[in-house]
Structure formats: structure tokens, C-alpha cells
Tab-separated table of C-alpha atoms in Angstrom:
chain	number	residue	atom	x	y	z
A	1	MET	CA	89.350	44.023	160.795
A	2	THR	CA	92.417	46.144	161.580
A	3	GLU	CA	93.493	45.940	165.204
A	4	MET	CA	93.375	49.357	166.871
A	5	ARG	CA	94.875	50.993	169.936
A	6	THR	CA	93.656	54.034	171.857
A	7	GLU	CA	95.762	57.202	171.857
A	8	SER	CA	94.807	60.498	173.457
A	9	ASP	CA	95.611	64.182	173.214
A	10	SER	CA	94.088	67.413	174.534
A	11	LEU	CA	90.954	66.792	172.446
A	12	GLY	CA	90.308	63.322	173.803
A	13	GLU	CA	90.789	59.720	172.717
A	14	VAL	CA	91.359	58.514	169.150
A	15	GLN	CA	91.534	55.029	167.670
A	16	VAL	CA	94.812	54.474	165.808
A	17	PRO	CA	95.869	51.353	163.849
A	18	ALA	CA	97.850	49.272	166.333
A	19	ASP	CA	100.837	48.749	164.028
A	20	LYS	CA	101.349	52.422	163.125
A	21	LEU	CA	103.866	54.721	164.786
A	22	TRP	CA	101.791	57.876	164.439
A	23	GLY	CA	99.455	59.087	167.173
A	24	ALA	CA	96.241	60.953	167.878
A	25	GLN	CA	96.845	64.216	166.022
A	26	THR	CA	98.083	62.484	162.888
A	27	GLN	CA	95.036	60.221	162.938
A	28	ARG	CA	92.715	63.225	163.283
A	29	SER	CA	94.356	64.839	160.264
A	30	LEU	CA	93.931	61.653	158.232
A	31	GLU	CA	90.253	61.529	159.099
A	32	HIS	CA	89.486	65.191	158.396
A	33	PHE	CA	92.028	66.351	155.786
A	34	SER	CA	92.672	63.450	153.413
A	35	ILE	CA	92.409	65.739	150.401
A	36	GLY	CA	93.782	64.639	147.027
A	37	LYS	CA	96.625	62.192	146.460
A	38	ASP	CA	99.672	64.376	147.124
A	39	LEU	CA	101.461	63.246	150.272
A	40	MET	CA	104.194	65.148	152.075
A	41	PRO	CA	107.380	64.575	150.051
A	42	ARG	CA	110.219	62.422	151.339
A	43	GLU	CA	112.469	65.478	151.204
A	44	MET	CA	110.386	67.075	153.959
A	45	ILE	CA	110.442	63.892	156.024
A	46	THR	CA	114.241	63.757	156.046
A	47	ALA	CA	114.526	67.530	156.509
A	48	TYR	CA	112.314	67.347	159.587
A	49	ALA	CA	114.377	64.451	160.952
A	50	THR	CA	117.491	66.596	160.528
A	51	LEU	CA	115.785	69.469	162.330
A	52	LYS	CA	114.529	67.298	165.214
A	53	LYS	CA	117.974	65.778	165.649
A	54	GLY	CA	119.537	69.241	165.763
A	55	ALA	CA	116.921	70.540	168.200
A	56	ALA	CA	117.508	67.562	170.487
A	57	ALA	CA	121.251	68.219	170.425
A	58	ALA	CA	120.730	71.907	171.261
A	59	ASN	CA	118.319	71.133	174.096
A	60	HIS	CA	120.664	68.464	175.462
A	61	LYS	CA	123.624	70.829	175.331
A	62	GLY	CA	121.537	73.427	177.154
A	63	GLY	CA	120.772	70.972	179.937
A	64	ARG	CA	117.048	70.759	179.182
A	65	LEU	CA	116.881	67.329	177.522
A	66	PRO	CA	118.141	64.359	179.597
A	67	ASP	CA	120.704	61.912	178.229
A	68	GLN	CA	118.237	59.053	177.733
A	69	GLN	CA	115.738	61.086	175.725
A	70	PHE	CA	118.505	62.704	173.686
A	71	GLY	CA	120.007	59.337	172.797
A	72	LEU	CA	116.680	57.812	171.800
A	73	ILE	CA	115.578	60.787	169.693
A	74	THR	CA	118.947	60.858	167.920
A	75	THR	CA	118.744	57.124	167.188
A	76	VAL	CA	115.260	57.391	165.672
A	77	CYS	CA	116.144	60.476	163.622
A	78	ASP	CA	119.096	58.557	162.201
A	79	GLU	CA	116.752	55.691	161.323
A	80	ILE	CA	114.480	58.101	159.428
A	81	LEU	CA	117.452	59.704	157.679
A	82	GLY	CA	118.513	56.186	156.691
A	83	GLY	CA	115.191	55.629	154.932
A	84	GLN	CA	113.275	53.791	157.645
A	85	HIS	CA	109.693	54.526	158.780
A	86	HIS	CA	108.840	56.719	155.777
A	87	ASP	CA	105.541	54.869	155.458
A	88	MET	CA	104.578	56.293	158.846
A	89	PHE	CA	104.131	59.761	157.352
A	90	PRO	CA	100.757	59.457	155.574
A	91	LEU	CA	99.564	63.061	155.634
A	92	HIS	CA	98.522	65.015	152.564
A	93	VAL	CA	100.098	68.336	151.633
A	94	TRP	CA	96.734	70.056	152.142
A	95	MET	CA	96.302	70.716	155.858
A	96	THR	CA	95.326	73.460	158.260
A	97	GLY	CA	97.640	75.955	159.879
A	98	SER	CA	101.375	76.308	159.572
A	99	GLY	CA	102.219	72.662	158.988
A	100	THR	CA	101.260	71.823	162.572
A	101	GLN	CA	99.782	68.452	161.673
A	102	PHE	CA	102.902	67.294	159.857
A	103	ASN	CA	105.108	68.572	162.662
A	104	MET	CA	103.013	66.517	165.085
A	105	ASN	CA	103.186	63.521	162.746
A	106	VAL	CA	106.980	63.699	163.029
A	107	ASN	CA	106.841	64.213	166.804
A	108	GLU	CA	104.488	61.266	167.300
A	109	VAL	CA	106.438	58.881	165.087
A	110	ILE	CA	109.722	59.710	166.805
A	111	SER	CA	108.120	59.447	170.256
A	112	ASN	CA	106.441	56.106	169.572
A	113	ARG	CA	109.539	54.610	167.993
A	114	CYS	CA	111.554	55.735	171.036
A	115	CYS	CA	108.988	54.072	173.306
A	116	GLN	CA	109.214	50.936	171.179
A	117	ILE	CA	113.010	50.841	171.446
A	118	ALA	CA	112.746	51.354	175.208
A	119	GLY	CA	110.377	48.390	175.467
A	120	ASN	CA	107.247	50.400	176.249
A	121	PRO	CA	103.858	50.269	174.475
A	122	LEU	CA	103.089	52.553	171.553
A	123	GLY	CA	101.202	55.582	172.799
A	124	SER	CA	102.702	55.417	176.284
A	125	LYS	CA	104.755	58.580	175.634
A	126	THR	CA	107.337	57.126	177.997
A	127	PRO	CA	110.257	57.753	178.123
A	128	VAL	CA	109.903	60.192	175.183
A	129	HIS	CA	106.902	62.516	174.935
A	130	PRO	CA	106.040	63.941	171.479
A	131	ASN	CA	105.572	67.497	172.770
A	132	ASP	CA	107.644	67.708	175.933
A	133	HIS	CA	110.751	66.080	174.435
A	134	VAL	CA	110.676	65.776	170.618
A	135	ASN	CA	109.087	69.212	170.114
A	136	MET	CA	110.957	70.900	172.964
A	137	SER	CA	111.654	74.628	172.371
A	138	GLN	CA	109.963	74.523	168.972
A	139	SER	CA	106.874	75.863	167.212
A	140	SER	CA	105.390	74.672	163.925
A	141	ASN	CA	105.504	78.298	162.766
A	142	ASP	CA	109.293	78.076	162.962
A	143	SER	CA	110.067	74.405	162.407
A	144	PHE	CA	108.018	73.905	159.236
A	145	PRO	CA	109.636	76.814	157.301
A	146	SER	CA	113.035	75.755	158.650
A	147	ALA	CA	112.462	72.208	157.391
A	148	MET	CA	111.459	73.637	154.007
A	149	HIS	CA	114.727	75.589	153.871
A	150	ILE	CA	116.701	72.473	154.819
A	151	ALA	CA	114.909	70.436	152.139
A	152	VAL	CA	115.540	73.064	149.464
A	153	GLY	CA	119.164	73.565	150.488
A	154	VAL	CA	120.005	69.866	150.594
A	155	ASN	CA	118.295	69.055	147.313
A	156	ALA	CA	119.564	72.138	145.517
A	157	THR	CA	123.101	71.137	146.481
A	158	SER	CA	122.795	67.409	145.840
A	159	ARG	CA	120.446	67.364	142.830
A	160	LEU	CA	119.616	70.712	141.216
A	161	ILE	CA	123.095	72.234	140.978
A	162	PRO	CA	124.742	69.046	139.603
A	163	ALA	CA	121.924	68.646	137.051
A	164	VAL	CA	122.108	72.255	135.845
A	165	THR	CA	125.913	72.103	135.762
A	166	GLY	CA	125.783	68.954	133.632
A	167	LEU	CA	123.304	70.568	131.243
A	168	ARG	CA	125.430	73.727	131.011
A	169	ASP	CA	128.577	71.725	130.254
A	170	ALA	CA	126.797	69.639	127.596
A	171	ILE	CA	125.487	72.788	125.914
A	172	SER	CA	128.961	74.363	126.074
A	173	ALA	CA	130.389	71.286	124.360
A	174	LYS	CA	127.817	71.618	121.574
A	175	ALA	CA	128.613	75.321	121.243
A	176	GLU	CA	132.247	74.419	120.641
A	177	GLU	CA	131.299	71.622	118.242
A	178	TRP	CA	129.074	73.948	116.194
A	179	LYS	CA	131.284	77.050	116.276
A	180	ASP	CA	131.872	77.025	112.489
A	181	ILE	CA	128.248	76.486	111.417
A	182	VAL	CA	126.849	79.802	110.185
A	183	LYS	CA	123.129	80.474	110.398
A	184	ILE	CA	120.794	83.403	109.983
A	185	GLY	CA	119.633	85.097	113.134
A	186	ARG	CA	115.955	85.848	113.564
A	187	THR	CA	114.239	88.817	115.145
A	188	HIS	CA	110.699	90.139	114.928
A	189	MET	CA	109.697	87.278	112.585
A	190	GLN	CA	112.315	88.142	109.981
A	191	ASP	CA	115.914	87.359	109.067
A	192	ALA	CA	118.603	89.236	111.000
A	193	THR	CA	122.386	89.312	111.376
A	194	PRO	CA	124.230	86.062	110.600
A	195	LEU	CA	125.885	84.249	113.501
A	196	THR	CA	127.265	80.813	114.186
A	197	LEU	CA	125.226	78.068	115.793
A	198	GLY	CA	128.003	77.882	118.373
A	199	GLN	CA	127.507	81.536	119.286
A	200	GLU	CA	123.800	80.951	119.744
A	201	TRP	CA	124.302	77.944	122.009
A	202	SER	CA	127.030	79.676	123.999
A	203	GLY	CA	124.333	82.131	125.018
A	204	TYR	CA	122.279	79.300	126.453
A	205	ALA	CA	125.320	78.090	128.385
A	206	GLY	CA	125.946	81.595	129.675
A	207	MET	CA	122.352	81.858	130.851
A	208	LEU	CA	122.711	78.633	132.842
A	209	THR	CA	125.982	79.880	134.358
A	210	ASP	CA	124.144	82.976	135.559
A	211	ASP	CA	121.375	80.769	136.950
A	212	LEU	CA	123.902	78.680	138.889
A	213	GLU	CA	125.323	81.844	140.433
A	214	ARG	CA	121.857	82.987	141.463
A	215	ILE	CA	121.090	79.591	143.026
A	216	ASP	CA	124.372	79.731	144.935
A	217	ASP	CA	123.600	83.260	146.141
A	218	ALA	CA	120.170	82.116	147.357
A	219	LEU	CA	121.745	79.334	149.401
């Protein structure tokens, strides 16, 4: 049988697997909203870690977050950004509200890992509290959409734009290679004006160039 520990929140006590970094609210979500097989993507995990690290820095600069809590939160966020603890985010994409449960999953994991580093028991919320410190000056209504924007921006820059650029350049190369191959155009299910295969494919390349500009404008 899995060893359990007792965590508590405003709704009361909850039994949580003793070796897990999440807390009461994450466990409640697992018990009531384990719908389907689609878990929160890794991109959102790292985006939220970026956001929590930035929020901690802002609160520390503003004199609201003490040095110890700021240092611990920053350390744990860096661990998450480095690929650690991703198995501590077990929630499904289907949940209630504005992403509150996932926001709390992040808060609880960071808090418990901070407690662990400080030599305190999981669930002690000392020296880092999931709400009072990790979630300081934040609301799920703001942090979840912000994390989505971070995830989209980072992955559009690092993955989407390079992939589309590579496809555009490959198509452009084929357009040049096929510039002397003449073919019959087609329109309304009948033959139309002749053109080269290169001209046709240059249109595809042009379309992707326009798409890249639109992606850049959106960022």
C-alpha cells in the first residue's frame, strides 16, 4: 500500500502520496477531475515556472518577498525549467475554473520542494507557503492566460518559426529547380493558362513568407 501523508487546505484534510510534491488542492483535482488521458503539456509547466520566477523577483524587488523565500522559489523554478519534477504535475487539461487547479499544482510543488530543500517536512508550508509566497500578488485569472502566452511565444520562436522557415526555404529551392518545367494550370475543373512548376511552387513559398510575417506580428 502506498504510504500517505496528511495535507490540509481551507476545505479540510486530504491524504496525499507521501513521496509526491503536490498538495491538497492538486489531490482533490486528481480525485474529482481525472477526465481523459490528456495531461497539462510540458510547455505549460515550464511557462508557469518562468512566470513564478518572475513574480518572485518582482515581489522581492518590491520588498514584499523576503530574501530566503525569494532564493528558494528561484532555485526550484530553475530546477523545473531544467526538466526536473515534471512528473509532479499530474493534472488533466479538463478542470474547473480559470486554470486554478493547475496554478495551485504549481504553487504546491514549488512550496513543497522549497520546504524539502530547507530540511522541513512536505506539507509544512514552511518556510515557503504555496499561497502567501509562491502565489503572492497573483490570480489564476491572470497567471494562467499569461502562462499560455509565454508558452506560445517561447515555442513559436524556438520551434514553429524555424520549422516554417525551413519548409519555406525548401519549397523556394524546389521552385528554382523546377522553373523551366511548363505545366497546364487548372481552374474550375478545366485546363487554364500554362505556367511553370516553379511559378506554382513560388506561390506556396510566398504564402509561407506571409504566414511568418503574421506570426511575427502576433508575437
